mmCIF file of C-alpha atoms and ligand atoms in Angstrom:
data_model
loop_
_atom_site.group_PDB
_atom_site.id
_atom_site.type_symbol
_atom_site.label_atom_id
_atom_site.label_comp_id
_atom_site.label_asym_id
_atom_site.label_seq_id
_atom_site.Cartn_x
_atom_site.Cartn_y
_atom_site.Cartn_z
ATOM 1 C CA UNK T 118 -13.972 -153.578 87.116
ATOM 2 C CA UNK T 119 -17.440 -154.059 85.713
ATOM 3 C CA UNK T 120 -17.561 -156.641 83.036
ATOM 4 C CA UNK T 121 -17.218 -155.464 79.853
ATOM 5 C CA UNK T 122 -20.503 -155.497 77.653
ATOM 6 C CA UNK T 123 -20.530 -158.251 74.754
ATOM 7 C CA UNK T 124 -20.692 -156.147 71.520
ATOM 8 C CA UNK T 125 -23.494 -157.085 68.826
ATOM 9 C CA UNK T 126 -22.944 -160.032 66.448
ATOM 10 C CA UNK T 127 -22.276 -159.930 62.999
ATOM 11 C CA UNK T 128 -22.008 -162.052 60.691
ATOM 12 C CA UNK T 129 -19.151 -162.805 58.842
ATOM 13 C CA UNK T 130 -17.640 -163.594 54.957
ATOM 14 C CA UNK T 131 -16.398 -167.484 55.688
ATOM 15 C CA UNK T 132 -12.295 -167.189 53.773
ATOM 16 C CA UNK T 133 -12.304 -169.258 50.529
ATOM 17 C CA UNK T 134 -11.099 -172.571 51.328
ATOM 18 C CA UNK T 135 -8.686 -172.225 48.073
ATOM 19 C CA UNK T 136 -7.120 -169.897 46.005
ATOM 20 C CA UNK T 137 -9.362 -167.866 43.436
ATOM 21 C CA UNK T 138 -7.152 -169.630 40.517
ATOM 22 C CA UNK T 139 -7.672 -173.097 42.194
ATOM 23 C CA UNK T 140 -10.548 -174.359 40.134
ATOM 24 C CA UNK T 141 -9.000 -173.485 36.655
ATOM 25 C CA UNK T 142 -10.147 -173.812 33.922
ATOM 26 C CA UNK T 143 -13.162 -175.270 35.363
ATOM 27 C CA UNK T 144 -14.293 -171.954 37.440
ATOM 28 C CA UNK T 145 -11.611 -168.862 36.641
ATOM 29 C CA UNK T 146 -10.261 -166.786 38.968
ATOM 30 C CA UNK T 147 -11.469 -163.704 37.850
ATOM 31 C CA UNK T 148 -15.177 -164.867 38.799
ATOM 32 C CA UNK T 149 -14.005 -166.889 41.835
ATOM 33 C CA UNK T 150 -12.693 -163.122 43.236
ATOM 34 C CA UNK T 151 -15.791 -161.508 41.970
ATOM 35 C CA UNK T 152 -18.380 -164.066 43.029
ATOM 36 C CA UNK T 153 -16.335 -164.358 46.305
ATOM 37 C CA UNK T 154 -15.608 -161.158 47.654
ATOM 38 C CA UNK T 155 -18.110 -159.010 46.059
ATOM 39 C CA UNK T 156 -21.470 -160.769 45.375
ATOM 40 C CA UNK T 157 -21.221 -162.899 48.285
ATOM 41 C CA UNK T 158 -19.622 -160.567 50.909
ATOM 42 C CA UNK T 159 -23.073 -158.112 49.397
ATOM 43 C CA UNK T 160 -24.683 -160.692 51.361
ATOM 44 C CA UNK T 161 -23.209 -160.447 54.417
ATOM 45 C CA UNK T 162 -23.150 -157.016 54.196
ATOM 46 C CA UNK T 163 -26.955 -156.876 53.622
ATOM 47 C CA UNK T 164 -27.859 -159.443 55.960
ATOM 48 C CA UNK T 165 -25.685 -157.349 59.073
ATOM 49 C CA UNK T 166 -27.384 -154.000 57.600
ATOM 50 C CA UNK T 167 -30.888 -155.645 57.901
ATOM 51 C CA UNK T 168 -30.145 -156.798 61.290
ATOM 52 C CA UNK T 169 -29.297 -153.860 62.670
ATOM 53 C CA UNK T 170 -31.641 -152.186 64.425
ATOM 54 C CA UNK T 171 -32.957 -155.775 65.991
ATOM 55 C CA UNK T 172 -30.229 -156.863 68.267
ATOM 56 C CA UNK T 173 -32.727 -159.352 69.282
ATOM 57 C CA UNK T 174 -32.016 -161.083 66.061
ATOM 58 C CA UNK T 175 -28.354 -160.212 65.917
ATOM 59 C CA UNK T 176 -28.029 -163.426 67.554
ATOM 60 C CA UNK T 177 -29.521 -165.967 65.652
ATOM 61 C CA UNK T 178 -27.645 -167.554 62.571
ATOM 62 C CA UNK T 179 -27.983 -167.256 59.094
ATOM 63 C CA UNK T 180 -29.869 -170.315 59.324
ATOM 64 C CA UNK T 181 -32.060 -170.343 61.704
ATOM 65 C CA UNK T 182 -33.067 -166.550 60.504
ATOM 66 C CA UNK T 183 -33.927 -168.300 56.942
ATOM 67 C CA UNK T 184 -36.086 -170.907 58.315
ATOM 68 C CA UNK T 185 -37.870 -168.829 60.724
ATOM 69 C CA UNK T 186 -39.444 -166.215 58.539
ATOM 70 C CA UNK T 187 -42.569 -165.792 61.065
ATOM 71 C CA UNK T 188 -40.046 -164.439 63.789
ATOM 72 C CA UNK T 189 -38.573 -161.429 61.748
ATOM 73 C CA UNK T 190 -40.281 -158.154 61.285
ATOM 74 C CA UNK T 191 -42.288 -157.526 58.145
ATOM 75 C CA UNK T 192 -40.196 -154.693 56.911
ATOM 76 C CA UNK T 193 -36.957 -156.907 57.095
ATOM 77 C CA UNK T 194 -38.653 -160.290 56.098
ATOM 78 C CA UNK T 195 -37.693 -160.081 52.712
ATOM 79 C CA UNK T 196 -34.599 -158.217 52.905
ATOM 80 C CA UNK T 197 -33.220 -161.005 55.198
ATOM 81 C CA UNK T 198 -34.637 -164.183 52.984
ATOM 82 C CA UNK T 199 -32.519 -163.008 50.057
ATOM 83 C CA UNK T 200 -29.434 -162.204 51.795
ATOM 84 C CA UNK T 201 -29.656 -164.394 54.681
ATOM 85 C CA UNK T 202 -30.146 -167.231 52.185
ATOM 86 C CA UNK T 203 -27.018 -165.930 49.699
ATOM 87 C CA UNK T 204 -24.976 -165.972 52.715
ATOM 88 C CA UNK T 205 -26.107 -169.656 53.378
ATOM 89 C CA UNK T 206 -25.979 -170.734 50.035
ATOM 90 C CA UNK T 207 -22.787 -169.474 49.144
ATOM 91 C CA UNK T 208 -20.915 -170.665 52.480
ATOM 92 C CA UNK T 209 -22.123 -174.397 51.339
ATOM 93 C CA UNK T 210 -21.414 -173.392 47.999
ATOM 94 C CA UNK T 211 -17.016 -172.868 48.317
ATOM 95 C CA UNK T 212 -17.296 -175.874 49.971
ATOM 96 C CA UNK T 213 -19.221 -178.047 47.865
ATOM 97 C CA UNK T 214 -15.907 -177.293 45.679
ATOM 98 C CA UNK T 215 -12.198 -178.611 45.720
ATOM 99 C CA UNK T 216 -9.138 -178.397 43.186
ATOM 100 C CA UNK T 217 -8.904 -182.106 43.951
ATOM 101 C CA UNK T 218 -12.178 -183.029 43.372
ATOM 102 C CA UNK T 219 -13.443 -184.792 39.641
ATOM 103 C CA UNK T 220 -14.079 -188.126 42.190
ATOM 104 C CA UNK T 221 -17.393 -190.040 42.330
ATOM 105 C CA UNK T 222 -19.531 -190.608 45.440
ATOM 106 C CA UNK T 223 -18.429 -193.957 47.167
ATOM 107 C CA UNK T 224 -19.324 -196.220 50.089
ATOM 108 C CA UNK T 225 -23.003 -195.939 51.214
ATOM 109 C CA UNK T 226 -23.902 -192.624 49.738
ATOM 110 C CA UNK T 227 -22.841 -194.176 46.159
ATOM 111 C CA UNK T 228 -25.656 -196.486 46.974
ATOM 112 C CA UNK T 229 -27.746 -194.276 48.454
ATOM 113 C CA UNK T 230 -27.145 -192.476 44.415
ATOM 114 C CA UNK T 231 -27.798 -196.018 42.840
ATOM 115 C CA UNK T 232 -31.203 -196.742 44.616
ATOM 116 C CA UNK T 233 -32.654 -193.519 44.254
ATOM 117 C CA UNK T 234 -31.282 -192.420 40.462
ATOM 118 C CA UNK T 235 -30.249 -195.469 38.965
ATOM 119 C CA UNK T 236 -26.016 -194.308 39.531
ATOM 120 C CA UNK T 237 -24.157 -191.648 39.278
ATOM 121 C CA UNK T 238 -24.155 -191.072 35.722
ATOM 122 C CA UNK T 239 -28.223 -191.064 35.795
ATOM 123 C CA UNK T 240 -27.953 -188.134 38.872
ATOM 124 C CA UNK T 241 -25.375 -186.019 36.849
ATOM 125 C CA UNK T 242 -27.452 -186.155 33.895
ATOM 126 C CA UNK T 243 -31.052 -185.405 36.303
ATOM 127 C CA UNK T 244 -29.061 -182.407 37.966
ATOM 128 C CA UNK T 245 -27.602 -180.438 34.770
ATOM 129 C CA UNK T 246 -31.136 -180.675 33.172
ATOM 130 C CA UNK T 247 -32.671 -179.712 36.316
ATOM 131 C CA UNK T 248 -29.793 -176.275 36.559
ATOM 132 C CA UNK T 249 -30.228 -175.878 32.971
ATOM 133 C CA UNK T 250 -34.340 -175.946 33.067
ATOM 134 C CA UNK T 251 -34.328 -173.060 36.099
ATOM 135 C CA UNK T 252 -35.690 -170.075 35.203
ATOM 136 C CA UNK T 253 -33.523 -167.249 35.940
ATOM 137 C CA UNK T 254 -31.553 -167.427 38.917
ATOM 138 C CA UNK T 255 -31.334 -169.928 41.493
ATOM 139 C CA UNK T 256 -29.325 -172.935 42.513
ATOM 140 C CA UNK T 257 -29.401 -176.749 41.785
ATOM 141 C CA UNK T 258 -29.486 -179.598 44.725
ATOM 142 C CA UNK T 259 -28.839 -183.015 45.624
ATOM 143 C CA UNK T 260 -30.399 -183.115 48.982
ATOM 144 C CA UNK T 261 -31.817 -185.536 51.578
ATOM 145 C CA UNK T 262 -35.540 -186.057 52.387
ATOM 146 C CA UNK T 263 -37.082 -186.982 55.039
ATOM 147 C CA UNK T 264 -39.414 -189.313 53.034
ATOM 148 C CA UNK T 265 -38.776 -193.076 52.322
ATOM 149 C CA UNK T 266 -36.137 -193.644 54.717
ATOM 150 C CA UNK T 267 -34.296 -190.304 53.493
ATOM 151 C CA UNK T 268 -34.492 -190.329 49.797
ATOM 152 C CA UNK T 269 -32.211 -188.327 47.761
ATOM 153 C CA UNK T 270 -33.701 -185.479 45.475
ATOM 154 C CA UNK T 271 -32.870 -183.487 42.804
ATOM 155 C CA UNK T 272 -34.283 -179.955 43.208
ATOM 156 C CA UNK T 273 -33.952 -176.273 42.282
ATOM 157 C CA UNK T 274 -34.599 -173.261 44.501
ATOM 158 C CA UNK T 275 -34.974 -169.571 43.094
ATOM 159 C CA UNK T 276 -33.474 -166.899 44.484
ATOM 160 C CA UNK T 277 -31.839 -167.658 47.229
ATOM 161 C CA UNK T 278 -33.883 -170.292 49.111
ATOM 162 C CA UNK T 279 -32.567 -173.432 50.077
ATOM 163 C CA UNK T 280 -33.844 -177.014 50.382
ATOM 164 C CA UNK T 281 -33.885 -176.765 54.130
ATOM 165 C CA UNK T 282 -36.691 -174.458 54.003
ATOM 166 C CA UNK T 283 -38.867 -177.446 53.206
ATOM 167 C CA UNK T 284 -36.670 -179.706 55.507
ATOM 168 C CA UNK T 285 -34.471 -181.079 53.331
ATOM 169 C CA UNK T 286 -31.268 -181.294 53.724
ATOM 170 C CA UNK T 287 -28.286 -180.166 51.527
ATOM 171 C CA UNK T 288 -25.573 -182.401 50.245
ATOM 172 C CA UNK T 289 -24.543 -180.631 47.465
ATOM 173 C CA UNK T 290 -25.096 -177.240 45.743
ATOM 174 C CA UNK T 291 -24.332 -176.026 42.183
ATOM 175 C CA UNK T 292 -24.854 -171.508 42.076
ATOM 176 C CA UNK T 293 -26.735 -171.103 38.363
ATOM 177 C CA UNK T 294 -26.873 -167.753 38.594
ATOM 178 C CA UNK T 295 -25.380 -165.852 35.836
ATOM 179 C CA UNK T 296 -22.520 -164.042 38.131
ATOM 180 C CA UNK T 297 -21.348 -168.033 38.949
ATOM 181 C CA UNK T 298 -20.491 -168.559 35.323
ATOM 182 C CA UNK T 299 -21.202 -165.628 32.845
ATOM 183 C CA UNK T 300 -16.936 -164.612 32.317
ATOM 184 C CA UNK T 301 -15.994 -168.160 31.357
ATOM 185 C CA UNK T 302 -19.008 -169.781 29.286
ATOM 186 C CA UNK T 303 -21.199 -166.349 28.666
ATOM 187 C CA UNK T 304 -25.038 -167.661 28.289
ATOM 188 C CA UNK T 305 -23.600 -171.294 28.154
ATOM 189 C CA UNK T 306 -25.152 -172.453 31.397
ATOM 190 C CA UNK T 307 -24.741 -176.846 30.213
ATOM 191 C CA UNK T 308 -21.355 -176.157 29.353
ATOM 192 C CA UNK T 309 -20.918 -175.189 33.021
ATOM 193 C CA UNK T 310 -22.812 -177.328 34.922
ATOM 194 C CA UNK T 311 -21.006 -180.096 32.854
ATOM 195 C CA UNK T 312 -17.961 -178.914 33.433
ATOM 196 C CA UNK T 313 -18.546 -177.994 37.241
ATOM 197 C CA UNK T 314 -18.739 -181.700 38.042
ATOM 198 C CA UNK T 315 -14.710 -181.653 37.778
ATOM 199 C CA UNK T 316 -14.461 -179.740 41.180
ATOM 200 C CA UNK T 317 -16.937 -181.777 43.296
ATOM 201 C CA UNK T 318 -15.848 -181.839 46.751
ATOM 202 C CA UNK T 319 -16.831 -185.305 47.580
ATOM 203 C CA UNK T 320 -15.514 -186.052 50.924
ATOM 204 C CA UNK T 321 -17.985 -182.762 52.003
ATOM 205 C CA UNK T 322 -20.619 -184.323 50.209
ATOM 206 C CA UNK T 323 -19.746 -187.550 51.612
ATOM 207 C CA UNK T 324 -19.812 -185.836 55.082
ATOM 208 C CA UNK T 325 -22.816 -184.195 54.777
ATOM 209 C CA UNK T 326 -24.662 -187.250 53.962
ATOM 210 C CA UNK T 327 -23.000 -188.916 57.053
ATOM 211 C CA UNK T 328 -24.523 -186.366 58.946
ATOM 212 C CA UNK T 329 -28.021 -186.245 57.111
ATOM 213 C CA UNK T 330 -28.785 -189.437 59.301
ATOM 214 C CA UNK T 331 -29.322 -186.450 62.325
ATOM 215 C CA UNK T 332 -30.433 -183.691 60.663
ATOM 216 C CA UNK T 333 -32.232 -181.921 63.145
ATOM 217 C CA UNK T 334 -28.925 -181.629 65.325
ATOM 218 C CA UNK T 335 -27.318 -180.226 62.145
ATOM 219 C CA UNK T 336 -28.706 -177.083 61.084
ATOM 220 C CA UNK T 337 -26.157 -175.803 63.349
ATOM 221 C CA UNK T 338 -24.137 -172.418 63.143
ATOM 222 C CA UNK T 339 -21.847 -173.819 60.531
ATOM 223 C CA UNK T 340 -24.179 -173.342 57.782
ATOM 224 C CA UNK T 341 -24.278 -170.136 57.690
ATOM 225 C CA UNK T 342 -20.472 -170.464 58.522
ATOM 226 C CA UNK T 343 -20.308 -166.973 59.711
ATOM 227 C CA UNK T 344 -22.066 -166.024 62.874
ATOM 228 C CA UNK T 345 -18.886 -165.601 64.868
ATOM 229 C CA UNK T 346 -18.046 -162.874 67.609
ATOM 230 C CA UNK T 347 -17.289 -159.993 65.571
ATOM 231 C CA UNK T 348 -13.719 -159.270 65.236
ATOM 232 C CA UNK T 349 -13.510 -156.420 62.941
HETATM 233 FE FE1 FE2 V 629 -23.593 -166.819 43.564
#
């Protein structure tokens, strides 16, 4: 029997970790469901439509096809840095989250936190200003650089670009676009980002700044979270 031929790739919506009402009454569940299986599953939905008439490309992840830009075709270059990016962003983004979070950073990332921001208190204060300062849409950072023995930044990316496009690497990600927050605080963007720090996932955080150490080996599939033999 000849062997049967591998099918293209596709990329897939990564399941929320938790329920929709599991961040209440910091994040409800009405926008959890929306932002979840609409605006990000858009994304996906995009990024596979982009893709396909290049099955060249079909294989790469969401990733790599962010941070390669020179290697896609003009007339899908944009269309694949917006949704490949929401598809990264937002697959960091239910994870950067956890009903049982409202912890602080411990261990050597706390003091990674103390040298480069004074403590915890001093980074929670740098990153609401910086998500409340952005322009329009975008998302907030805490991310690792590879400056100064791998200082810790504060950023903000429009869009949907992400701190690894200027190799830096994510350890924690707040959405500040309008659809993250707009049912439950309206145009109150502070009251958000204040309240947001209740469902820090820390131990992913934690992790990810374990990891930072390597980052080259760790732009791996799992950021996009999604490039999985299609099933469906
Ligand atoms: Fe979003």
């Amino acid at each position: 029997m000849a062997p049967q031929k591998a099918g293209p790739l596709k990329h897939l919506l990564p399941p929320l970790p938790y329920d929709y009402a599991a961040l209440e009454p910091h994040i409800d569940a009405r926008t959890m469901m929306l932002h979840h299986d609409k605006h990000h599953a858009s994304y996906v939905t995009n990024l596979n439509s982009a893709l396909e008439d290049f099955p060249e490309l079909q294989e790469r992840t969401a990733s790599w096809l962010l941070l390669n830009p020179s290697a896609l075709p003009d007339k899908i270059r944009t269309a694949v840095r917006h949704n490949a990016g929401g598809h990264v962003n937002h697959s960091l983004f239910w994870r950067a989250m956890s009903p049982t979070g409202d912890g602080a950073p411990t261990g050597l990332f706390a003091d990674a936190i103390r040298r480069d921001f004074g403590g915890f208190e001093l980074l929670k204060i740098l990153f609401d200003d910086a998500g409340a300062k952005l322009f329009g849409s975008g998302w907030v950072w805490l991310a690792r650089t590879q400056q100064d023995g791998g200082r810790l930044e504060v950023s903000t990316t429009s869009g949907h670009d992400n701190p690894l496009m200027r190799g830096h690497f994510p350890l924690l990600v707040n959405d500040v676009w309008e659809h993250a927050y707009y049912l439950n605080h309206q145009n109150r963007r502070a009251d958000y980002l204040k309240s947001w720090w209740s469902v820090v996932n820390w131990e992913e955080a934690t992790d990810r700044f374990e990891r930072s150490d390597r980052m080259a080996e760790e732009i791996r599939e799992s950021e996009g979270g999604s490039l999985l033999e299609a099933t469906a």
